[in-house]
Short mmCIF file of C-alpha atoms in Angstrom, two decimals:
data_model
loop_
_atom_site.label_atom_id
_atom_site.label_comp_id
_atom_site.label_asym_id
_atom_site.label_seq_id
_atom_site.Cartn_x
_atom_site.Cartn_y
_atom_site.Cartn_z
CA MET A 125 103.70 103.42 255.91
CA THR A 126 104.70 101.10 253.25
CA ALA A 127 102.81 102.71 250.48
CA LEU A 128 104.98 106.36 251.45
CA THR A 129 108.01 104.70 252.28
CA THR A 130 108.42 103.08 248.69
CA SER A 131 106.90 105.86 246.81
CA ALA A 132 109.63 107.84 247.82
CA ALA A 133 112.45 105.78 247.22
CA ALA A 134 110.85 104.96 243.31
CA ALA A 135 110.46 108.59 242.44
CA GLN A 136 114.27 109.39 244.21
CA PRO A 137 115.90 107.75 241.57
CA ALA A 138 113.95 109.93 238.96
CA ALA A 139 115.35 112.68 240.82
CA SER A 140 118.21 111.83 240.48
CA ARG A 141 118.64 111.85 237.42
CA GLY A 142 118.23 115.50 236.59
CA PRO A 143 116.45 117.43 233.87
CA ARG A 144 116.09 115.27 230.35
CA PRO A 145 117.86 117.65 227.74
CA ALA A 146 116.03 119.46 225.48
CA ALA A 147 115.36 118.59 222.87
CA ARG A 148 118.22 119.43 219.69
CA GLY A 149 117.21 123.09 218.02
CA PRO A 150 116.37 123.75 214.71
CA ARG A 151 119.38 125.60 214.65
CA GLY A 152 121.39 121.96 215.29
CA ARG A 153 119.51 120.02 212.79
CA ALA A 154 120.43 122.93 210.12
CA ILE A 155 124.48 121.98 210.78
CA LEU A 156 123.80 118.95 211.19
CA TYR A 157 122.17 118.37 207.91
CA TRP A 158 124.90 121.34 206.14
CA ILE A 159 127.31 118.71 206.92
CA ALA A 160 125.84 115.71 206.06
CA THR A 161 124.81 116.86 202.69
CA HIS A 162 128.21 119.16 201.69
CA ALA A 163 130.74 116.02 203.70
CA LEU A 164 132.76 114.82 200.30
CA ALA A 165 133.06 118.30 199.13
CA VAL A 166 134.59 119.63 202.07
CA ALA A 167 136.76 116.35 201.87
CA LEU A 168 137.55 117.13 198.09
CA SER A 169 138.09 120.33 198.99
CA LEU A 170 140.40 119.91 201.53
CA MET A 171 142.74 116.93 199.33
CA PHE A 172 143.68 120.05 196.96
CA VAL A 173 143.99 122.62 199.34
CA GLY A 174 146.02 120.63 201.46
CA PRO A 175 149.15 120.36 198.96
CA LEU A 176 148.80 124.16 198.65
CA VAL A 177 149.02 125.10 202.01
CA PHE A 178 151.81 122.34 202.37
CA VAL A 179 153.46 124.27 200.18
CA ALA A 180 153.01 127.64 201.87
CA LEU A 181 154.54 127.06 205.34
CA THR A 182 157.77 125.06 203.26
CA ALA A 183 157.73 128.93 201.14
CA VAL A 184 158.90 130.32 204.78
CA MET A 185 160.33 127.57 206.61
CA SER A 186 163.89 127.44 207.43
CA ASN A 187 166.52 125.71 205.36
CA ASP A 188 167.41 122.93 208.34
CA GLN A 189 163.19 122.79 208.86
CA ALA A 190 162.51 121.87 205.85
CA LEU A 191 164.20 119.10 205.93
CA THR A 192 161.97 117.94 209.29
CA GLY A 193 158.80 116.76 209.33
CA ASP A 194 157.68 119.48 211.00
CA LEU A 195 154.58 120.66 209.45
CA TRP A 196 154.58 124.69 210.95
CA PRO A 197 157.24 126.80 210.31
CA ARG A 198 158.65 128.00 213.78
CA ALA A 199 160.48 131.25 212.70
CA TRP A 200 158.93 133.09 209.77
CA ASN A 201 161.62 133.05 206.78
CA TRP A 202 159.48 135.64 204.08
CA SER A 203 163.46 136.01 202.86
CA ASN A 204 163.31 132.99 201.41
CA PHE A 205 161.45 135.29 198.74
CA ALA A 206 163.67 137.56 197.80
CA ASP A 207 166.35 134.78 197.64
CA VAL A 208 164.34 133.46 194.53
CA PHE A 209 164.63 136.52 192.77
CA ALA A 210 169.02 136.90 193.53
CA ARG A 211 169.37 133.49 192.28
CA SER A 212 167.32 133.50 189.86
CA GLN A 213 166.12 134.94 186.74
CA LEU A 214 162.30 134.39 187.81
CA LEU A 215 161.11 137.95 186.05
CA ALA A 216 162.42 137.59 182.59
CA TRP A 217 160.91 133.67 182.76
CA LEU A 218 157.66 135.57 183.95
CA GLY A 219 158.19 138.21 181.08
CA ASN A 220 158.88 135.28 178.92
CA THR A 221 155.36 133.61 180.47
CA PHE A 222 153.27 136.59 179.46
CA LEU A 223 154.65 137.43 176.06
CA TYR A 224 153.99 133.44 175.60
CA ALA A 225 150.06 132.60 177.03
CA GLY A 226 149.38 136.37 176.30
CA LEU A 227 150.17 136.61 172.69
CA GLY A 228 149.23 132.79 171.78
CA THR A 229 146.46 133.30 173.56
CA ALA A 230 145.25 136.75 171.25
CA PHE A 231 146.32 134.81 168.30
CA MET A 232 144.22 132.11 168.78
CA LEU A 233 141.20 133.98 169.67
CA LEU A 234 141.94 136.01 166.50
CA SER A 235 141.48 132.83 164.09
CA SER A 236 139.24 129.89 165.84
CA ILE A 237 136.32 132.53 166.51
CA PRO A 238 135.95 132.79 162.39
CA VAL A 239 136.34 129.13 162.34
CA ALA A 240 133.77 128.18 164.86
CA TYR A 241 131.23 130.68 163.40
CA ALA A 242 132.08 129.35 160.13
CA MET A 243 130.65 125.90 161.00
CA ALA A 244 128.36 126.98 163.32
CA ARG A 245 126.45 129.37 160.83
CA PHE A 246 127.86 128.81 157.61
CA ARG A 247 126.45 125.81 155.09
CA PHE A 248 128.73 124.51 152.75
CA ARG A 249 129.86 121.02 151.27
CA GLY A 250 131.82 119.14 153.28
CA ARG A 251 130.88 120.89 157.11
CA LYS A 252 130.35 117.85 158.06
CA LEU A 253 133.91 117.10 156.73
CA ALA A 254 135.48 119.75 158.73
CA PHE A 255 134.05 119.45 161.73
CA LEU A 256 135.03 115.60 162.18
CA ALA A 257 139.10 116.83 160.93
CA VAL A 258 138.45 119.01 164.15
CA ILE A 259 137.74 115.97 166.14
CA THR A 260 140.93 113.91 164.34
CA MET A 261 143.34 116.51 165.66
CA MET A 262 141.65 117.00 169.22
CA MET A 263 143.34 113.79 169.39
CA LEU A 264 146.53 113.84 168.00
CA PRO A 265 149.64 114.32 170.81
CA PRO A 266 151.65 117.45 169.36
CA GLN A 267 154.72 114.50 169.94
CA VAL A 268 153.25 112.44 166.88
CA VAL A 269 154.06 116.62 164.50
CA ALA A 270 156.42 116.73 166.78
CA VAL A 271 160.09 115.97 164.70
CA PRO A 272 159.53 116.77 160.76
CA VAL A 273 157.75 120.48 162.40
CA TYR A 274 160.47 121.39 164.22
CA LEU A 275 162.59 120.62 161.32
CA ILE A 276 160.78 123.47 159.92
CA TRP A 277 161.10 126.04 162.74
CA ALA A 278 165.23 125.54 162.72
CA ARG A 279 165.59 125.84 158.62
CA LEU A 280 163.83 129.40 159.60
CA ASP A 281 165.80 129.72 162.26
CA LEU A 282 163.03 130.28 165.02
CA THR A 283 164.77 127.71 167.15
CA GLY A 284 165.60 128.94 170.64
CA THR A 285 162.80 130.88 170.49
CA LEU A 286 159.05 131.45 172.11
CA TRP A 287 158.21 131.92 168.69
CA PRO A 288 157.58 128.58 167.23
CA LEU A 289 154.55 128.18 169.96
CA ILE A 290 152.86 131.57 169.28
CA LEU A 291 153.03 131.24 165.53
CA PRO A 292 151.05 128.63 165.15
CA MET A 293 148.23 129.67 167.01
CA LEU A 294 146.95 132.63 164.17
CA PHE A 295 146.06 129.29 162.25
CA GLY A 296 143.34 128.61 165.35
CA ASP A 297 143.48 125.42 168.09
CA ALA A 298 141.83 122.53 167.71
CA PHE A 299 139.62 122.18 170.74
CA SER A 300 138.88 126.70 170.87
CA ILE A 301 137.23 126.22 167.61
CA PHE A 302 135.05 122.98 168.92
CA LEU A 303 133.88 125.04 172.52
CA LEU A 304 133.38 127.92 170.14
CA ARG A 305 131.20 126.55 167.97
CA GLN A 306 128.93 124.26 170.48
CA PHE A 307 128.44 127.48 171.86
CA LEU A 308 128.19 129.31 168.73
CA VAL A 309 125.21 126.26 167.39
CA SER A 310 122.92 127.60 170.83
CA ILE A 311 122.54 130.52 169.51
CA PRO A 312 119.30 131.26 167.55
CA ARG A 313 119.22 131.97 164.11
CA GLU A 314 116.54 134.36 164.72
CA TYR A 315 119.69 137.19 165.82
CA THR A 316 122.13 136.58 162.82
CA GLU A 317 119.39 137.00 160.58
CA ALA A 318 117.44 140.23 162.09
CA ALA A 319 121.19 141.70 161.28
CA LYS A 320 121.25 140.55 157.65
CA VAL A 321 117.94 142.23 156.91
CA ASP A 322 118.96 145.52 158.51
CA GLY A 323 122.03 145.34 156.40
CA CYS A 324 125.60 143.58 158.09
CA SER A 325 127.29 141.68 156.31
CA ASP A 326 128.57 138.27 158.04
CA PHE A 327 131.59 140.23 159.56
CA ARG A 328 129.02 142.66 161.03
CA THR A 329 126.96 140.73 161.95
CA LEU A 330 129.86 138.73 163.64
CA VAL A 331 131.54 141.68 165.76
CA ARG A 332 128.70 142.99 166.37
CA VAL A 333 126.07 140.80 166.94
CA ILE A 334 127.61 137.48 167.70
CA LEU A 335 130.56 138.50 169.59
CA PRO A 336 128.50 139.86 172.39
CA MET A 337 126.57 137.26 173.12
CA ALA A 338 129.61 134.26 173.58
CA ARG A 339 131.48 136.69 175.76
CA PRO A 340 130.91 133.76 177.86
CA ALA A 341 132.61 130.85 176.15
CA ILE A 342 135.18 132.99 174.21
CA ALA A 343 136.22 133.50 177.90
CA ALA A 344 136.13 130.77 178.47
CA VAL A 345 138.61 129.50 176.39
CA GLY A 346 140.22 131.89 176.29
CA LEU A 347 141.34 130.72 180.07
CA PHE A 348 141.71 127.75 178.79
CA GLN A 349 144.60 128.53 176.40
CA PHE A 350 146.37 131.41 178.46
CA PHE A 351 146.26 128.48 181.19
CA TYR A 352 148.23 126.28 179.05
CA CYS A 353 150.71 127.84 177.55
CA TRP A 354 150.97 129.44 181.17
CA ASN A 355 151.79 125.78 182.87
CA ASP A 356 153.06 124.40 178.99
CA TYR A 357 156.80 122.49 179.69
CA TYR A 358 157.01 120.41 176.33
CA GLY A 359 156.79 123.03 174.19
CA PRO A 360 159.68 125.34 175.41
CA LEU A 361 161.51 123.06 176.26
CA LEU A 362 161.88 121.52 172.85
CA TYR A 363 162.05 125.04 170.70
CA ALA A 364 164.04 127.58 173.91
CA HIS A 365 166.07 124.95 176.63
CA THR A 366 169.24 126.58 174.14
CA ASN A 367 168.04 129.88 175.26
CA GLU A 368 168.11 130.94 178.79
CA ALA A 369 166.98 134.21 177.41
CA ASN A 370 163.90 132.81 176.66
CA TRP A 371 162.67 130.20 179.55
CA THR A 372 159.98 130.91 180.60
CA LEU A 373 158.36 129.75 184.55
CA SER A 374 157.26 126.22 183.73
CA LEU A 375 161.46 125.17 182.62
CA GLY A 376 162.95 128.00 184.73
CA LEU A 377 161.03 126.15 187.66
CA ALA A 378 162.56 122.67 186.52
CA SER A 379 166.24 124.08 186.60
CA PHE A 380 165.63 126.33 189.46
CA ARG A 381 164.52 123.13 191.41
CA ALA A 382 167.57 120.85 190.01
CA LEU A 383 170.42 123.75 191.22
CA HIS A 384 168.56 123.68 194.84
CA SER A 385 167.28 119.89 195.31
CA VAL A 386 168.21 120.20 199.13
CA GLN A 387 166.63 124.03 199.61
CA TRP A 388 163.75 122.88 200.04
CA ASN A 389 162.37 126.20 201.20
CA LEU A 390 163.50 128.27 198.10
CA THR A 391 161.94 125.88 195.92
CA MET A 392 158.61 125.72 197.57
CA ALA A 393 158.86 129.47 197.92
CA ALA A 394 159.58 129.37 193.96
CA THR A 395 157.02 126.91 193.14
CA LEU A 396 154.04 129.04 195.30
CA LEU A 397 155.24 132.45 193.04
CA VAL A 398 155.27 130.95 189.84
CA MET A 399 151.17 129.38 191.24
CA ALA A 400 150.24 133.45 192.24
CA PRO A 401 149.72 135.15 189.57
CA VAL A 402 147.21 132.04 188.08
CA ILE A 403 145.18 131.12 191.26
CA ILE A 404 144.82 135.47 191.33
CA VAL A 405 143.43 135.60 187.13
CA PHE A 406 141.70 132.11 188.24
CA PHE A 407 140.26 134.11 191.62
CA PHE A 408 139.06 136.89 189.53
CA ALA A 409 138.00 135.17 186.59
CA GLN A 410 136.02 131.71 187.48
CA ARG A 411 132.24 133.43 187.39
CA VAL A 412 132.42 133.94 183.82
CA PHE A 413 134.70 130.96 183.67
CA ILE A 414 132.17 128.24 184.59
CA GLU A 415 129.71 130.11 183.32
CA GLY A 416 131.13 129.46 179.58
CA VAL A 417 131.95 125.98 179.92
CA THR A 418 128.20 125.12 181.60
CA LEU A 419 127.09 127.24 178.53
CA THR A 420 129.11 125.69 175.45
CA GLY A 421 127.29 121.86 175.82
CA VAL A 422 127.43 119.46 173.74
CA LYS A 423 125.03 120.49 170.76
CA GLY A 424 124.43 119.25 166.94
#
């Protein structure tokens, strides 16, 4: 009797614990593994996306709420974007920016590709010295030559316009020449030699053989130049600040922020409108952009 009572008492706590939880399935382990391996990437993504979300939410707030610590709009004021167009010359600034970025990128590609091809394929005296000069120009700040270059454009009566920023692109860009040259070096010489055997000249070899193969690198340097021109503030401030009709988005946005510094909702709405075209362009071109940056490695 005593043995049976002891056995029942020992079994009762075990029964009161209930059924043991089932072992974690492979799906749960996969989720934990994904979180562990991507935790740093998720944290960095939140750091980059957080300010954009803050700008977007503030852009649709009322003026009174934008000055508070609220993070979520009480009412969605989509009319803020219409107010930005009504209180500024945003469309004119947009047209000037597209003119600057579009022509600047086209002129840069037109002048930089032949130079990069010559430095990558031709054997001539002083080739290494010319490449060293390109690298030196990459490290030279534009502010160093700002005064003499400004005087030249002033004598040509082109200050107050965007042409002092666009026309120099016809003489190439050191950074773009460097990246293109590094990619063209990686293309096997057998392709160009086979084209010359078939009777192609150097120019036709460049156009028919090299350019199709260098499409990722050309897209990468083109996007680099386009984004630089789109975000450039120093150049338009130096040359076009006296003529509001030739202001770009960066210069116009700075002026708009100074005039409406208290109305943060309108300032954020204007900022979002300025950022939207660049984000859309990069969204559609990110694959070829990343491919081009990856392939333009440093080679001898």
